[in-house]
Each structure stands twice: as structure tokens, then as C-alpha cells.
Amino acid sequence: MLFPIHTSGNRTADHATRQWGSCGTVLLSLLCAAAMSLSSASAFAQKTGGGAAPPPPKPTPPPRPPTDSFDENQLRYGTNGALASKSAVEKDTCFLPPLNGLRSPVVTVANLQAAAKAKKEYAAACAAVNDKKFDVAEQHLRKAVQVESKYPAAWVTLGQLLAAQQKTDEARQSCSRALEVDPNYVPSHLCMGDVAARAQQWDDVLKYAERALELDPTNDAPGYAYSAMANLNLHHLAEAEKNALRALEIDRTNSDPRVHFLLAQIYEAKKDPTSEASQLREYLKYASTPQEVAMVQQALADLEKRMGK
């Protein structure tokens, strides 16, 4: 993660932009201009444990659409401080949020067949990510794909890491390499979708999300979330709501609570303040930093004031 959201006329998103517009980047994972990404308090927003800090995103005043993914402008992605837990997609991967929320049992043959040396470099990259040594992680990932060019998991993780540092062109190249290796690898499509979201290319975001969902319509909560975010920005509100709700159905543990914030924005666009308030309250149950709590509480207070409560 990845997910920018069009904020024009959207008070919930405007609150996020005002609160977080001057904050630093947060990646790893992915969330602050769209409904799915990290806060400036996230580990990629700072230099920690020897990791190189990516430059802070430029503030984007409303009503213009945000220029960065949600993970860089509004809310912190993920909970409990977990940056790169083992992905449920494959036990030997360490995708960043939101891709680490995938629950597919499918394992691509290309990852299994990767050279032992490449796998060793990938494991070292995962350890570095968990230690917040992101520059070290990037070095190991580059070595992994140098040793084994047909290693989609390594290309996807590298693409996510580069995207978090706002190296968009390099991120796109890495994600596309994963797609070339295995066109049926779901994380590759989601990786491309995240890069497209950062560029506000909503038709492309929708294309990649829909392809990911064609490959795995049962376990891909991030795919439904990306689809919801794209449909919101394309003003397809019914489809956006349906896909966001489906993401929540799959992600029963709320590993990505930002979907509740996304739904709040969808309901504001649909002029349904009751449902909007309900989703903001749900998000508050999982908000992990004082900044997040303050931002959402203020949005909720203003909404309830408008509702006469």
C-alpha cells in the first residue's frame, strides 16, 4: 500500500489533508490521500535503525486531489506497529502493507524455483525491513533480483519499498518485472495498482485491481480495497461501497482498518452522514497513534455537529 482519494468537496478527506498535509512520508506499507495507506508517523517517514528516510510528500491543499498515496498523507497503514509481517500469500515473503494482508494459499512456481543465493538475500531483506533498516533492505533486494531475475516476490517487495520512497518510475519498473515473470501472480497486479494510484491514474488502478480479483476473488481484501478507492475517485459510488464492504468481509480481523476510513469517504460522497459517522467510529477502535485518533475524532465531531447531535 497503497491508495489516494479525491478530496474535492469531501470534508472527511479534507480533515485528513489539513491534519497530515505537512507530515512526513510513511510507507511501508501503504496510507493519507486515499483510503489506504500510512501516516507520517510511520517508519518510512523517518530514519530509523540506519534506514534512509524518504523525502516528505508535498502538502496538497483541498480541493485538489492528493498527489501521493493514502499511506503518505493521512492514516497509518497497519496496526500494532507491524511493518512487514510474514505474508499469508507465501510463507517466505514479507510484503509490505497492504499486500501482507493477502490470504491466498497459492504459491507461484517462480518463487519456489529461485536460486538459493537469491532466497538468502531476500530473507536478509525481510530481516532488515523488520529492523527498520530500509536502505539495507533495498540493497539485499537488488542483489536478490540480480542473482535471480525471475523472482516475482523480490521484485514486488522492491517495488513497494521504492514506491514508499517516492521513486515512482523505479517502483513501476520493479512491479512490471514481477508481472513479466508471472502474469498470474496477484501481488504483481496490486503492486502495479499502487504505483498507478500514486499517479492518480484511476482507470489503471481499477484495471490492475480487477485483474487481481479475477485471479483470486475469494481472498484478496487489498484488491477489493484498491477497486473501491479507484471507483470512488471515478465517482462510481455504488461499486466503491460494494467493494469496500467486501474487503471488510474478507479482512475479519481488521488488519487494515483504513478501509473504514475509505468507507466514511464513500458515504460522505453518497450524502449518508449516519453511515459515515459509523465508519469513523469503527476506525477509531483501531487507530494506533494519537495523531490518527485526533484527526478522526475532529472529523467525527464536525460531522455530528452538522447532523445536529
Tab-separated table of C-alpha atoms in Angstrom:
chain	number	residue	atom	x	y	z
A	1	MET	CA	0.000	0.000	0.000
A	2	LEU	CA	-1.108	1.768	-1.313
A	3	PHE	CA	-4.457	4.498	-2.190
A	4	PRO	CA	-5.131	8.164	-2.948
A	5	ILE	CA	-8.654	9.559	-2.764
A	6	HIS	CA	-10.174	12.547	-4.494
A	7	THR	CA	-10.889	15.049	-1.747
A	8	SER	CA	-12.755	17.772	-3.556
A	9	GLY	CA	-15.818	18.592	-1.508
A	10	ASN	CA	-15.094	15.725	0.861
A	11	ARG	CA	-14.889	17.044	4.419
A	12	THR	CA	-13.648	13.773	5.878
A	13	ALA	CA	-10.747	13.723	3.437
A	14	ASP	CA	-10.182	17.462	3.905
A	15	HIS	CA	-9.720	16.905	7.639
A	16	ALA	CA	-7.100	14.317	6.844
A	17	THR	CA	-5.326	16.617	4.440
A	18	ARG	CA	-5.267	19.511	6.914
A	19	GLN	CA	-4.049	17.299	9.735
A	20	TRP	CA	-1.441	15.385	7.766
A	21	GLY	CA	-0.575	17.558	4.778
A	22	SER	CA	2.728	18.659	6.285
A	23	CYS	CA	3.643	15.311	7.789
A	24	GLY	CA	6.444	13.107	6.562
A	25	THR	CA	6.076	10.053	4.387
A	26	VAL	CA	5.059	6.801	5.907
A	27	LEU	CA	5.336	3.764	3.993
A	28	LEU	CA	5.744	0.549	4.437
A	29	SER	CA	3.048	-0.156	3.807
A	30	LEU	CA	0.989	1.630	2.471
A	31	LEU	CA	-1.834	5.380	3.613
A	32	CYS	CA	-3.256	9.607	3.768
A	33	ALA	CA	-4.740	10.799	0.460
A	34	ALA	CA	-6.622	7.758	-0.390
A	35	ALA	CA	-8.285	5.369	1.823
A	36	MET	CA	-5.460	3.035	2.375
A	37	SER	CA	-2.004	3.952	3.486
A	38	LEU	CA	0.341	5.123	6.256
A	39	SER	CA	0.687	8.185	8.454
A	40	SER	CA	3.657	10.421	8.682
A	41	ALA	CA	4.404	8.721	11.925
A	42	SER	CA	5.176	5.547	10.040
A	43	ALA	CA	8.601	4.092	9.865
A	44	PHE	CA	9.343	5.235	6.353
A	45	ALA	CA	8.814	8.814	7.366
A	46	GLN	CA	11.924	8.828	9.436
A	47	LYS	CA	15.397	7.443	9.537
A	48	THR	CA	15.386	4.595	11.990
A	49	GLY	CA	17.924	1.942	12.726
A	50	GLY	CA	20.162	3.072	9.868
A	51	GLY	CA	17.363	3.225	7.295
A	52	ALA	CA	17.344	6.111	4.846
A	53	ALA	CA	14.309	8.322	5.238
A	54	PRO	CA	12.364	9.105	2.069
A	55	PRO	CA	11.600	12.761	1.435
A	56	PRO	CA	8.347	14.081	2.907
A	57	PRO	CA	5.413	14.414	0.498
A	58	LYS	CA	4.389	17.837	-0.645
A	59	PRO	CA	1.236	19.062	1.066
A	60	THR	CA	-1.832	19.042	-1.152
A	61	PRO	CA	-4.431	21.599	-0.095
A	62	PRO	CA	-8.042	20.750	-0.865
A	63	PRO	CA	-9.965	20.764	-3.077
A	64	ARG	CA	-7.296	19.391	-5.395
A	65	PRO	CA	-6.890	15.606	-5.411
A	66	PRO	CA	-3.933	14.372	-3.395
A	67	THR	CA	-0.667	13.710	-5.213
A	68	ASP	CA	0.501	10.827	-3.051
A	69	SER	CA	-0.876	7.527	-1.904
A	70	PHE	CA	-3.010	7.424	1.196
A	71	ASP	CA	-0.158	5.886	3.094
A	72	GLU	CA	1.742	9.149	2.727
A	73	ASN	CA	-0.941	11.677	3.542
A	74	GLN	CA	-3.491	10.587	6.099
A	75	LEU	CA	-3.556	7.470	8.224
A	76	ARG	CA	-1.041	4.967	9.305
A	77	TYR	CA	-1.315	1.678	7.478
A	78	GLY	CA	-1.439	-1.404	9.579
A	79	THR	CA	-1.697	-1.958	13.316
A	80	ASN	CA	0.417	-2.816	16.305
A	81	GLY	CA	3.462	-1.292	14.682
A	82	ALA	CA	3.876	-4.250	12.364
A	83	LEU	CA	5.646	-3.181	9.210
A	84	ALA	CA	6.359	-6.351	7.319
A	85	SER	CA	4.922	-9.408	8.928
A	86	LYS	CA	5.093	-12.659	7.042
A	87	SER	CA	2.561	-12.539	4.268
A	88	ALA	CA	-0.164	-15.136	4.189
A	89	VAL	CA	0.303	-15.348	0.427
A	90	GLU	CA	3.505	-17.316	0.771
A	91	LYS	CA	5.282	-18.137	3.987
A	92	ASP	CA	8.662	-16.957	2.697
A	93	THR	CA	7.574	-13.482	1.612
A	94	CYS	CA	7.493	-10.252	3.571
A	95	PHE	CA	5.317	-7.908	1.552
A	96	LEU	CA	4.575	-4.502	2.919
A	97	PRO	CA	1.043	-3.389	3.758
A	98	PRO	CA	-1.451	-3.773	2.298
A	99	LEU	CA	-0.139	-6.759	0.377
A	100	ASN	CA	0.792	-8.579	3.566
A	101	GLY	CA	-2.947	-8.817	4.177
A	102	LEU	CA	-3.437	-11.225	1.279
A	103	ARG	CA	-4.789	-14.591	2.341
A	104	SER	CA	-4.345	-16.657	-0.804
A	105	PRO	CA	-2.848	-20.152	-0.424
A	106	VAL	CA	-1.440	-20.021	-3.964
A	107	VAL	CA	2.353	-20.181	-4.307
A	108	THR	CA	3.947	-19.201	-7.583
A	109	VAL	CA	6.411	-21.696	-9.019
A	110	ALA	CA	8.881	-18.953	-9.907
A	111	ASN	CA	9.392	-18.078	-6.234
A	112	LEU	CA	9.926	-21.726	-5.347
A	113	GLN	CA	12.475	-22.130	-8.131
A	114	ALA	CA	14.501	-19.026	-7.237
A	115	ALA	CA	18.194	-19.657	-6.650
A	116	ALA	CA	19.216	-20.365	-3.065
A	117	LYS	CA	21.501	-17.331	-3.010
A	118	ALA	CA	18.634	-15.102	-4.144
A	119	LYS	CA	16.393	-16.510	-1.418
A	120	LYS	CA	19.117	-15.823	1.142
A	121	GLU	CA	19.310	-12.190	0.028
A	122	TYR	CA	15.518	-11.913	0.187
A	123	ALA	CA	15.459	-13.303	3.720
A	124	ALA	CA	18.124	-10.772	4.707
A	125	ALA	CA	15.986	-8.001	3.179
A	126	CYS	CA	12.984	-9.126	5.228
A	127	ALA	CA	15.058	-9.060	8.403
A	128	ALA	CA	16.282	-5.557	7.548
A	129	VAL	CA	12.739	-4.326	6.937
A	130	ASN	CA	11.610	-5.656	10.299
A	131	ASP	CA	14.565	-3.847	11.873
A	132	LYS	CA	13.541	-0.665	10.012
A	133	LYS	CA	16.831	-0.649	8.106
A	134	PHE	CA	15.189	0.152	4.808
A	135	ASP	CA	18.297	1.155	2.886
A	136	VAL	CA	19.863	-2.180	3.820
A	137	ALA	CA	16.681	-3.984	2.763
A	138	GLU	CA	16.800	-2.296	-0.643
A	139	GLN	CA	20.406	-3.395	-1.144
A	140	HIS	CA	19.545	-7.019	-0.384
A	141	LEU	CA	16.511	-6.949	-2.664
A	142	ARG	CA	18.563	-5.565	-5.536
A	143	LYS	CA	21.087	-8.343	-5.008
A	144	ALA	CA	18.291	-10.916	-4.936
A	145	VAL	CA	16.897	-9.887	-8.330
A	146	GLN	CA	20.414	-9.561	-9.731
A	147	VAL	CA	21.079	-13.176	-8.810
A	148	GLU	CA	17.598	-14.353	-9.849
A	149	SER	CA	15.809	-12.130	-12.350
A	150	LYS	CA	12.749	-14.400	-12.326
A	151	TYR	CA	11.894	-13.854	-8.664
A	152	PRO	CA	8.473	-12.105	-8.553
A	153	ALA	CA	8.241	-11.845	-4.756
A	154	ALA	CA	11.549	-9.989	-4.624
A	155	TRP	CA	10.527	-7.661	-7.466
A	156	VAL	CA	7.216	-6.861	-5.755
A	157	THR	CA	8.825	-6.165	-2.377
A	158	LEU	CA	11.453	-3.985	-4.037
A	159	GLY	CA	8.720	-2.145	-5.924
A	160	GLN	CA	6.848	-1.479	-2.688
A	161	LEU	CA	9.992	-0.243	-0.981
A	162	LEU	CA	10.825	2.106	-3.860
A	163	ALA	CA	7.248	3.388	-4.024
A	164	ALA	CA	7.409	4.192	-0.330
A	165	GLN	CA	10.430	6.364	-1.058
A	166	GLN	CA	8.535	8.067	-3.890
A	167	LYS	CA	10.817	6.570	-6.513
A	168	THR	CA	7.802	6.029	-8.711
A	169	ASP	CA	9.485	5.198	-12.005
A	170	GLU	CA	11.789	2.636	-10.430
A	171	ALA	CA	8.879	1.195	-8.469
A	172	ARG	CA	6.845	0.799	-11.652
A	173	GLN	CA	9.739	-0.969	-13.347
A	174	SER	CA	10.141	-3.391	-10.448
A	175	CYS	CA	6.437	-4.197	-10.291
A	176	SER	CA	6.291	-4.685	-14.051
A	177	ARG	CA	9.238	-7.094	-13.904
A	178	ALA	CA	7.273	-9.212	-11.424
A	179	LEU	CA	4.317	-9.137	-13.802
A	180	GLU	CA	6.506	-10.232	-16.705
A	181	VAL	CA	7.818	-13.201	-14.731
A	182	ASP	CA	4.340	-14.395	-13.775
A	183	PRO	CA	1.277	-12.634	-15.255
A	184	ASN	CA	-0.941	-14.601	-12.871
A	185	TYR	CA	0.824	-13.505	-9.691
A	186	VAL	CA	-1.735	-11.457	-7.737
A	187	PRO	CA	0.783	-9.299	-5.777
A	188	SER	CA	2.289	-8.116	-9.087
A	189	HIS	CA	-1.028	-6.611	-10.180
A	190	LEU	CA	-1.584	-4.978	-6.793
A	191	CYS	CA	1.945	-3.586	-6.881
A	192	MET	CA	1.217	-2.006	-10.274
A	193	GLY	CA	-2.099	-0.731	-8.954
A	194	ASP	CA	-0.402	1.038	-6.070
A	195	VAL	CA	2.039	2.792	-8.392
A	196	ALA	CA	-0.859	3.867	-10.614
A	197	ALA	CA	-2.719	5.182	-7.570
A	198	ARG	CA	0.224	7.383	-6.655
A	199	ALA	CA	-0.032	8.897	-10.130
A	200	GLN	CA	-3.831	9.260	-9.801
A	201	GLN	CA	-4.311	7.003	-12.805
A	202	TRP	CA	-7.622	5.649	-11.591
A	203	ASP	CA	-8.531	3.695	-14.703
A	204	ASP	CA	-5.238	1.842	-14.407
A	205	VAL	CA	-5.751	1.261	-10.688
A	206	LEU	CA	-9.126	-0.261	-11.479
A	207	LYS	CA	-7.669	-2.373	-14.285
A	208	TYR	CA	-4.974	-3.894	-12.090
A	209	ALA	CA	-7.333	-4.406	-9.151
A	210	GLU	CA	-9.923	-6.114	-11.327
A	211	ARG	CA	-7.297	-8.425	-12.811
A	212	ALA	CA	-6.081	-9.329	-9.321
A	213	LEU	CA	-9.655	-10.093	-8.305
A	214	GLU	CA	-10.197	-12.225	-11.406
A	215	LEU	CA	-7.229	-14.323	-10.298
A	216	ASP	CA	-8.380	-14.573	-6.673
A	217	PRO	CA	-11.880	-13.253	-5.905
A	218	THR	CA	-12.052	-15.015	-2.549
A	219	ASN	CA	-9.010	-13.946	-0.519
A	220	ASP	CA	-7.865	-10.637	-1.974
A	221	ALA	CA	-9.002	-7.970	0.505
A	222	PRO	CA	-6.395	-5.452	-0.752
A	223	GLY	CA	-7.672	-5.926	-4.295
A	224	TYR	CA	-11.215	-5.043	-3.261
A	225	ALA	CA	-9.910	-2.041	-1.330
A	226	TYR	CA	-7.936	-0.763	-4.327
A	227	SER	CA	-11.006	-1.256	-6.500
A	228	ALA	CA	-13.131	0.678	-4.014
A	229	MET	CA	-10.632	3.510	-3.912
A	230	ALA	CA	-10.464	3.715	-7.706
A	231	ASN	CA	-14.247	3.609	-8.084
A	232	LEU	CA	-14.641	6.375	-5.515
A	233	ASN	CA	-12.294	8.597	-7.485
A	234	LEU	CA	-14.120	7.687	-10.687
A	235	HIS	CA	-17.432	8.573	-8.977
A	236	HIS	CA	-18.798	5.031	-9.202
A	237	LEU	CA	-20.089	5.162	-5.650
A	238	ALA	CA	-22.242	2.035	-5.572
A	239	GLU	CA	-19.369	-0.093	-6.840
A	240	ALA	CA	-16.956	1.613	-4.454
A	241	GLU	CA	-19.195	0.825	-1.486
A	242	LYS	CA	-19.720	-2.784	-2.563
A	243	ASN	CA	-16.004	-3.459	-2.905
A	244	ALA	CA	-15.041	-1.745	0.335
A	245	LEU	CA	-17.617	-3.815	2.206
A	246	ARG	CA	-16.284	-6.950	0.534
A	247	ALA	CA	-12.761	-6.062	1.690
A	248	LEU	CA	-14.047	-5.861	5.259
A	249	GLU	CA	-15.817	-9.208	4.908
A	250	ILE	CA	-12.534	-10.859	3.963
A	251	ASP	CA	-10.418	-8.957	6.474
A	252	ARG	CA	-12.396	-10.005	9.525
A	253	THR	CA	-9.566	-9.128	11.907
A	254	ASN	CA	-9.405	-5.521	10.660
A	255	SER	CA	-5.739	-5.870	9.776
A	256	ASP	CA	-6.284	-2.865	7.508
A	257	PRO	CA	-8.639	-0.541	9.415
A	258	ARG	CA	-8.161	2.194	6.828
A	259	VAL	CA	-10.945	0.563	4.854
A	260	HIS	CA	-13.335	2.026	7.431
A	261	PHE	CA	-11.948	5.473	6.645
A	262	LEU	CA	-12.378	4.786	2.947
A	263	LEU	CA	-15.988	3.802	3.549
A	264	ALA	CA	-16.529	7.005	5.506
A	265	GLN	CA	-15.399	8.970	2.457
A	266	ILE	CA	-17.653	6.917	0.216
A	267	TYR	CA	-20.644	7.568	2.465
A	268	GLU	CA	-19.869	11.264	2.578
A	269	ALA	CA	-19.871	11.288	-1.226
A	270	LYS	CA	-23.205	9.458	-1.102
A	271	LYS	CA	-24.532	12.055	1.372
A	272	ASP	CA	-25.129	9.439	4.053
A	273	PRO	CA	-23.799	11.079	7.239
A	274	THR	CA	-25.137	8.365	9.550
A	275	SER	CA	-23.138	5.651	7.827
A	276	GLU	CA	-20.166	7.975	7.506
A	277	ALA	CA	-20.140	8.573	11.257
A	278	SER	CA	-20.472	4.852	11.920
A	279	GLN	CA	-17.375	4.085	9.850
A	280	LEU	CA	-15.355	6.825	11.537
A	281	ARG	CA	-16.264	5.306	14.909
A	282	GLU	CA	-15.176	1.901	13.657
A	283	TYR	CA	-11.860	3.317	12.553
A	284	LEU	CA	-11.320	4.869	15.983
A	285	LYS	CA	-11.443	1.380	17.506
A	286	TYR	CA	-8.247	0.504	15.647
A	287	ALA	CA	-6.421	3.840	15.309
A	288	SER	CA	-2.898	3.243	16.540
A	289	THR	CA	-1.433	6.720	17.093
A	290	PRO	CA	-2.598	9.880	18.907
A	291	GLN	CA	-2.411	11.751	15.597
A	292	GLU	CA	-4.809	9.354	13.932
A	293	VAL	CA	-7.201	9.499	16.854
A	294	ALA	CA	-7.151	13.305	16.914
A	295	MET	CA	-7.734	13.560	13.165
A	296	VAL	CA	-10.670	11.180	13.074
A	297	GLN	CA	-12.204	12.486	16.291
A	298	GLN	CA	-12.186	16.005	14.855
A	299	ALA	CA	-13.790	14.823	11.614
A	300	LEU	CA	-16.405	12.917	13.600
A	301	ALA	CA	-17.115	15.869	15.895
A	302	ASP	CA	-17.643	18.201	12.945
A	303	LEU	CA	-19.878	15.652	11.248
A	304	GLU	CA	-22.010	15.153	14.356
A	305	LYS	CA	-22.297	18.920	14.715
A	306	ARG	CA	-23.640	19.142	11.188
A	307	MET	CA	-26.032	16.316	11.982
A	308	GLY	CA	-27.319	18.239	14.997
A	309	LYS	CA	-26.009	15.808	17.602
